[in-house]
Coordinates of C-alpha atoms in Angstrom, one line a residue:
X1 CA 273.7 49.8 90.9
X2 CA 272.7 48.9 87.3
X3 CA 276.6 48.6 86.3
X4 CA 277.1 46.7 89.2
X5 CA 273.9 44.2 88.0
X6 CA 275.3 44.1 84.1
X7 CA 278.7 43.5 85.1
X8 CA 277.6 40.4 87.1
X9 CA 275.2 39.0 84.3
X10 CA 277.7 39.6 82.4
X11 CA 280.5 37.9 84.6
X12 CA 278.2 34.6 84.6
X13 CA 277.4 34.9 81.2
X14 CA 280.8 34.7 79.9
X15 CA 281.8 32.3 82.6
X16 CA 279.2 29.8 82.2
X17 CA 280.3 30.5 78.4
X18 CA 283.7 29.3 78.8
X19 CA 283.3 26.6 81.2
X20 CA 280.8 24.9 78.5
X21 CA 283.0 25.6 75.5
X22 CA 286.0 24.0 77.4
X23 CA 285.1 21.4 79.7
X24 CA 281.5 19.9 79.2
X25 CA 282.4 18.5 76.0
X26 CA 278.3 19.0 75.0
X27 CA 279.3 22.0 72.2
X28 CA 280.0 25.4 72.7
X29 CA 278.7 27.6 75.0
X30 CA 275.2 30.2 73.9
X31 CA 278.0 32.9 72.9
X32 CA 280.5 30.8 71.4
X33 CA 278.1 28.7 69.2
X34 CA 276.2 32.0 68.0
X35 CA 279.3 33.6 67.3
X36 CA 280.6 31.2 65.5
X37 CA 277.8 30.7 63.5
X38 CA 277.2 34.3 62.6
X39 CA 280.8 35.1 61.6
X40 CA 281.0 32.0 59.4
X41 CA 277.8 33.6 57.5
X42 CA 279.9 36.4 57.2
X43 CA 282.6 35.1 55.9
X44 CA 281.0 32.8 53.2
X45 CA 279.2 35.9 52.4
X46 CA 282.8 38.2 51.8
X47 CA 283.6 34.9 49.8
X48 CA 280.7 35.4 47.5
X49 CA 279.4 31.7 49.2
X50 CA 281.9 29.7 46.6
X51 CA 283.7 27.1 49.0
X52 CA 286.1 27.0 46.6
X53 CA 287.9 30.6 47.8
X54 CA 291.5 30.4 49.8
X55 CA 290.1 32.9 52.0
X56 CA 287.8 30.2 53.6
X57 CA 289.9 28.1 55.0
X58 CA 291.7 30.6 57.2
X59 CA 288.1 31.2 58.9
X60 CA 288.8 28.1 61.6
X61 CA 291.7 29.7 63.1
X62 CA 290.4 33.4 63.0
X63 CA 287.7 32.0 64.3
X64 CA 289.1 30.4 67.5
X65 CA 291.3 33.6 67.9
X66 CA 287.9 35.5 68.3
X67 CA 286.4 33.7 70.3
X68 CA 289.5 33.6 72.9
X69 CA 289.9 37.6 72.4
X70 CA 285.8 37.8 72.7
X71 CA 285.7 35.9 76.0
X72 CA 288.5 38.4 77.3
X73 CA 286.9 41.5 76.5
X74 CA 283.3 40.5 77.8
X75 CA 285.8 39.5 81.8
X76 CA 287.4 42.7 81.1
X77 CA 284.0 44.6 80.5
X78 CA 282.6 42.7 83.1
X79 CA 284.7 43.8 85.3
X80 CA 284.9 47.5 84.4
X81 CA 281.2 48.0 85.2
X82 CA 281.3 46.5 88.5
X83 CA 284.3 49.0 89.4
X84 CA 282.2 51.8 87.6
X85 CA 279.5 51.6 89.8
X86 CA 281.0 52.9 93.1
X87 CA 283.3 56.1 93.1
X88 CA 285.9 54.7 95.4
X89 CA 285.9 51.2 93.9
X90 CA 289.7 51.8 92.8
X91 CA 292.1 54.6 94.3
X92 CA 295.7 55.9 93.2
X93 CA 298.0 54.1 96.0
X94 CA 299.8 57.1 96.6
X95 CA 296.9 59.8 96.8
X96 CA 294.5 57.6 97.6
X97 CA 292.2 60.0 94.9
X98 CA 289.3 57.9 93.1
X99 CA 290.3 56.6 89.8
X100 CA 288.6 57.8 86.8
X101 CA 286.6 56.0 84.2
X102 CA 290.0 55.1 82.5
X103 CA 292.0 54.1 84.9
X104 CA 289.8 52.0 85.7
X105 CA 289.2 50.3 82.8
X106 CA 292.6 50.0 82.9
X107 CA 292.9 48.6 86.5
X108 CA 290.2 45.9 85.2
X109 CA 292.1 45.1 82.2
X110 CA 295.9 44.3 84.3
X111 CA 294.3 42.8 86.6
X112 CA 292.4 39.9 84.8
X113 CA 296.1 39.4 83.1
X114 CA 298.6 39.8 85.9
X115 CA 298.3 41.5 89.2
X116 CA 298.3 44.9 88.0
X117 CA 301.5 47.8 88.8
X118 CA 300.8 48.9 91.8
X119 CA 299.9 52.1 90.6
X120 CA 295.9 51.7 91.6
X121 CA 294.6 49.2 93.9
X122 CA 291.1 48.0 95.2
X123 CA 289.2 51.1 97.6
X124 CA 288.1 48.8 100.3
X125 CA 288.3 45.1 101.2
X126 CA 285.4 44.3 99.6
X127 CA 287.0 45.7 96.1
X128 CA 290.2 43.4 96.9
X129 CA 288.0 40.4 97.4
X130 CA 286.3 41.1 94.2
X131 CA 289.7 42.0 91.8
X132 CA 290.8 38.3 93.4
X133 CA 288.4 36.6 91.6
X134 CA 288.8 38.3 88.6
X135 CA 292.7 38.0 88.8
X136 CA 291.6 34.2 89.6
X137 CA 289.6 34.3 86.5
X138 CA 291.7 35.9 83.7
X139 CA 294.1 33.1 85.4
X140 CA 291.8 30.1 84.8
X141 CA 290.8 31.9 81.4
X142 CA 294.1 32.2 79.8
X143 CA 295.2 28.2 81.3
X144 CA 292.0 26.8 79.8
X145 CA 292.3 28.1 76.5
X146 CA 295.7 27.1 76.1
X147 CA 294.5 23.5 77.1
X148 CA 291.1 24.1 74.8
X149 CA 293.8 24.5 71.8
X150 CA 295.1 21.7 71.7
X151 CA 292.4 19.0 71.3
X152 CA 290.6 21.0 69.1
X153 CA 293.7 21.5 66.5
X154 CA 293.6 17.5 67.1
X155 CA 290.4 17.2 66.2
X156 CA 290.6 19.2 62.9
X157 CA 293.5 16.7 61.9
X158 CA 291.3 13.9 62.5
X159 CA 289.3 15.4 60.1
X160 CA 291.1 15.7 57.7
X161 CA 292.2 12.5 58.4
X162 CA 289.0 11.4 57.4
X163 CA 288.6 13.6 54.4
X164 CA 291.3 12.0 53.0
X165 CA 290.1 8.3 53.9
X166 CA 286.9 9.0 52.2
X167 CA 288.6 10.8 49.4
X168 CA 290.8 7.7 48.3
X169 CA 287.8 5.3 48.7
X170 CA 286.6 7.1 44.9
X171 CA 285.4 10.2 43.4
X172 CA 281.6 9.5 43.8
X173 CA 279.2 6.8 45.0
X174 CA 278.9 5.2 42.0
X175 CA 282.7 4.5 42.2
X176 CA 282.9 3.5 45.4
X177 CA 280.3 1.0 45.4
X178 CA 281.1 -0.4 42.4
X179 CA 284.7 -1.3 44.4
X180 CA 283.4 -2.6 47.2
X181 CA 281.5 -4.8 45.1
X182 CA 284.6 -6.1 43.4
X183 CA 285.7 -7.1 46.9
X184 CA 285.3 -10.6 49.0
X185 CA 282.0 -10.2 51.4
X186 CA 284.4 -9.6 54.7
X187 CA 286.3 -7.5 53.2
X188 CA 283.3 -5.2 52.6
X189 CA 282.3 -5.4 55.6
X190 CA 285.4 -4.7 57.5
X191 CA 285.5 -1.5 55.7
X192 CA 282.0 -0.6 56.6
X193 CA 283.0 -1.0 60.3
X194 CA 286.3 1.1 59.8
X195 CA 284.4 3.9 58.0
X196 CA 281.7 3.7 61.0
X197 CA 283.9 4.0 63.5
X198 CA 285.8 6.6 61.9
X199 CA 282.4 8.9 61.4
X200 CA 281.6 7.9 65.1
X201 CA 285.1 9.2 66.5
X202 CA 284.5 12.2 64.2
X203 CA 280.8 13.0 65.4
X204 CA 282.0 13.1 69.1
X205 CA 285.1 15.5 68.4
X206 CA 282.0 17.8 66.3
X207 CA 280.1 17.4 69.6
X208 CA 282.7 18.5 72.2
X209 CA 284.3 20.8 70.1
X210 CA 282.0 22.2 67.2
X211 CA 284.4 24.5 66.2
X212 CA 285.7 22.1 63.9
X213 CA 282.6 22.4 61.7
X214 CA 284.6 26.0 60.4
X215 CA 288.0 24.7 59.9
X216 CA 287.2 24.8 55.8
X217 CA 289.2 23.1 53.2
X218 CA 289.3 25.0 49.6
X219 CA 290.1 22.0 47.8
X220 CA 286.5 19.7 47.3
X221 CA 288.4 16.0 47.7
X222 CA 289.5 17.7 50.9
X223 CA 286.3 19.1 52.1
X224 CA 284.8 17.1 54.7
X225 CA 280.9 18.2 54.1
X226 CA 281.5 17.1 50.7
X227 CA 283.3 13.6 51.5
X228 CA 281.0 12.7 54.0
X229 CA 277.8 13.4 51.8
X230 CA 279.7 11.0 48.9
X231 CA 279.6 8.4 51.6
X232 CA 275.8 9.0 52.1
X233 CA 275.6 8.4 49.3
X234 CA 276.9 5.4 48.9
X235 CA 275.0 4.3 52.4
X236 CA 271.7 5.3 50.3
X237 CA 272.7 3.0 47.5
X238 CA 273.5 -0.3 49.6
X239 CA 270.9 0.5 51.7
X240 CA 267.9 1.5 49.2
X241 CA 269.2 -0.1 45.7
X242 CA 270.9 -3.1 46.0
X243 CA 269.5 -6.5 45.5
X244 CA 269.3 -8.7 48.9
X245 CA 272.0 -11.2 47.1
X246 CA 274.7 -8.3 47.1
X247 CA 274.3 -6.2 50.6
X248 CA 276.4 -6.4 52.9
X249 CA 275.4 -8.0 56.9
X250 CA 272.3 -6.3 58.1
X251 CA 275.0 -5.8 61.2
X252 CA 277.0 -3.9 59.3
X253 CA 275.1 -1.7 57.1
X254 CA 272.8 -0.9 60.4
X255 CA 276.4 0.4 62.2
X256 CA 276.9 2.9 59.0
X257 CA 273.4 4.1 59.5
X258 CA 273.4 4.7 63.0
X259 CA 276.2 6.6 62.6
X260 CA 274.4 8.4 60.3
X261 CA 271.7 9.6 62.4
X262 CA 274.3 10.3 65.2
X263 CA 276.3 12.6 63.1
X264 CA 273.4 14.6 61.3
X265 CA 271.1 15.3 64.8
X266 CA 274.5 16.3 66.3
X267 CA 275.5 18.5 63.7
X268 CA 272.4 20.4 63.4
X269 CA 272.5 20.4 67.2
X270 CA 275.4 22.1 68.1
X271 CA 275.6 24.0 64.7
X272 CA 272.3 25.8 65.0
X273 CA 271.6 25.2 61.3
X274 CA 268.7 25.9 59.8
X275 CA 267.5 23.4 57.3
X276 CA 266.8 23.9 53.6
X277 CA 263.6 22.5 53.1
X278 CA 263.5 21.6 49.2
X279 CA 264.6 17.8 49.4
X280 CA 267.7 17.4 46.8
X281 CA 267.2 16.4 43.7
X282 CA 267.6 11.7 43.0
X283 CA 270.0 10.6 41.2
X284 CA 269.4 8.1 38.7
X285 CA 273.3 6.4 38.8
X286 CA 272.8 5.3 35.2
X287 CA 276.6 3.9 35.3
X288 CA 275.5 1.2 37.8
X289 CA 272.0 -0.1 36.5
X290 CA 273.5 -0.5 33.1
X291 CA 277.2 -1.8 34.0
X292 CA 275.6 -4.1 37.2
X293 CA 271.9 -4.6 36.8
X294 CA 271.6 -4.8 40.5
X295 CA 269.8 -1.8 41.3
X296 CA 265.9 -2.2 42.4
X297 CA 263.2 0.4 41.9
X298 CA 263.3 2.8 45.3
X299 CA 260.1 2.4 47.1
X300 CA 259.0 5.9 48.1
X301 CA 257.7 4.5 51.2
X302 CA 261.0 3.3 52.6
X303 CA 262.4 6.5 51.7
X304 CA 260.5 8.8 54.3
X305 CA 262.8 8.0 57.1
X306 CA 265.9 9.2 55.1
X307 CA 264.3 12.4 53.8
X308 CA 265.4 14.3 56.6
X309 CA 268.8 13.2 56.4
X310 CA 269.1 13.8 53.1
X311 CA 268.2 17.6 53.9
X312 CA 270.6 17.7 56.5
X313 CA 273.7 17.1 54.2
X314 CA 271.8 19.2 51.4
X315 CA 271.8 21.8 53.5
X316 CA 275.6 21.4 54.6
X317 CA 276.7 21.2 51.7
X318 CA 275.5 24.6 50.7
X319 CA 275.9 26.3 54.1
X320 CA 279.7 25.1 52.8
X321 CA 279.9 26.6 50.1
X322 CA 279.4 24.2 47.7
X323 CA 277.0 23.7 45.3
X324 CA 275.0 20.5 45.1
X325 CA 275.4 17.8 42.7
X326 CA 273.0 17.3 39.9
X327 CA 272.6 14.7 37.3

């Protein structure tokens, strides 16, 4: 009876897992998300947590590959127990002899593939009825993670997409906004909006499929974490620096940072990450006060609001593999 119980948890379990993962487009499921999380620890870990090493950005893939095999074995073990708890639950078709432990583990394991040999079949009508829905499942399994594949590889090229966008915009803030100051007022702010829009489409792919947070690139222009931080950055500046006469629309600048807040309580959301407290370290951006003279004093009050944010990419950025940038 208690292998019967388990292997119905553990049929709902992986279920439920699945069905989240693939089609609620709210994150992964409770085992996919921890998984996830814990073997991406790992592997930052073999990788001696420099973001930097190859090695990294073959995790996304291996990744999804264990998470597809994972969700087969837990249907397969699933199913085994359930068998394993009645004697006759599978019998040879020709002796009509009990199976033993094996074969029914191999019975379970044909069946949630294909419909099996022939060789064994179910003991009683019940046991048919039961092997049907687990032939139904390992169906509905293997079709769903085919279908899962495919928008999730789209997703990561989005990314990259966007890694690259942000890449060619400049090497650091101080770059960048010194650019878009260079530039006519609507021209600005029409790349404001396309970056916003960008980060938007981007933080809804990370929230229906947050495997994407693991698809790692080696190269640092190419890393997302790191892009996306430079371009907080630069939202910090505008927002908390620059003199009233040079700032973009309030319309604008308000779309960047409520995409801002969208992206950072989604990630922590469906990454399950655990912040770093310690607030990163200012920066003083010499190159602009001196070149410009249109930075203001930040007011430590305004600031409060943004603190938390701020932890949020200081904290991805190291859960990356990178290491923070300093004056």
């Amino acid at each position: 009876m208690i292998f019967l119980l388990i292997g119905i948890l553990l049929y709902l379990a992986v279920v439920s897992d699945i069905i989240q993962t693939t089609l609620s487009m709210q994150g992964g499921g409770w085992i996919t998300t921890r998984l996830a999380h814990y073997l991406w620890n790992g592997f930052l870990l073999l990788a001696g947590r420099d973001g930097n090493k190859k090695f990294l950005s073959h995790c996304g893939y291996i990744l999804l590959g264990i998470i597809l095999i994972t969700w087969v074995v837990l249907l397969w073990g699933s199913f085994s127990l359930m068998l394993l708890s009645v004697t006759d639950s599978v019998v040879n078709a020709q002796t009509k002899l009990p199976a033993d432990i094996w074969n029914k583990f191999y019975f379970a394991g044909f069946n949630i593939a294909t419909l099996g040999l022939g060789d064994y079949v179910p003991g009683n009508d019940w046991w048919k009825f039961v092997t049907n829905v687990y032939a139904f499942t390992g169906l509905i399994l293997l079709t769903m993670s085919v279908t899962y594949l495919v928008p999730v590889l789209s997703a990561v090229i989005e990314q990259r997409k966007l890694a690259i966008k942000l890449e060619i915009l400049g090497p650091d803030a101080e770059t960048i906004l010194a650019d878009l100051l260079q530039e006519k007022t609507y021209v600005m702010n029409h790349k404001l909006d396309e970056i916003s829009d960008s980060l938007i489409k981007h933080t809804q792919n990370h929230r229906a499929y947050p495997i994407i947070h693991y698809f790692h690139s080696y190269k640092p222009e190419k890393a997302i974490v790191l892009q996306l931080a430079k371009l907080f950055e630069v939202y910090y500046l505008i927002k908390f620096h620059l003199k009233a006469e040079w700032q973009p629309a309030k319309i604008h600048i308000s779309s960047l940072e409520d995409s801002f807040v969208n992206y950072t309580n989604i990630v922590r959301d469906v990454t399950h990450m655990n912040l770093i407290e310690e607030l990163p370290e200012a920066f003083t951006y010499k190159e602009l006060e001196t070149k410009y003279y249109q930075l203001e004093k930040p007011n430590p009050e305004t600031l409060e609001a943004i603190n938390e944010r701020r932890k949020v990419f200081h904290s991805l950025v190291i859960k990356d593999g990178w290491k923070p940038k300093t004056n």
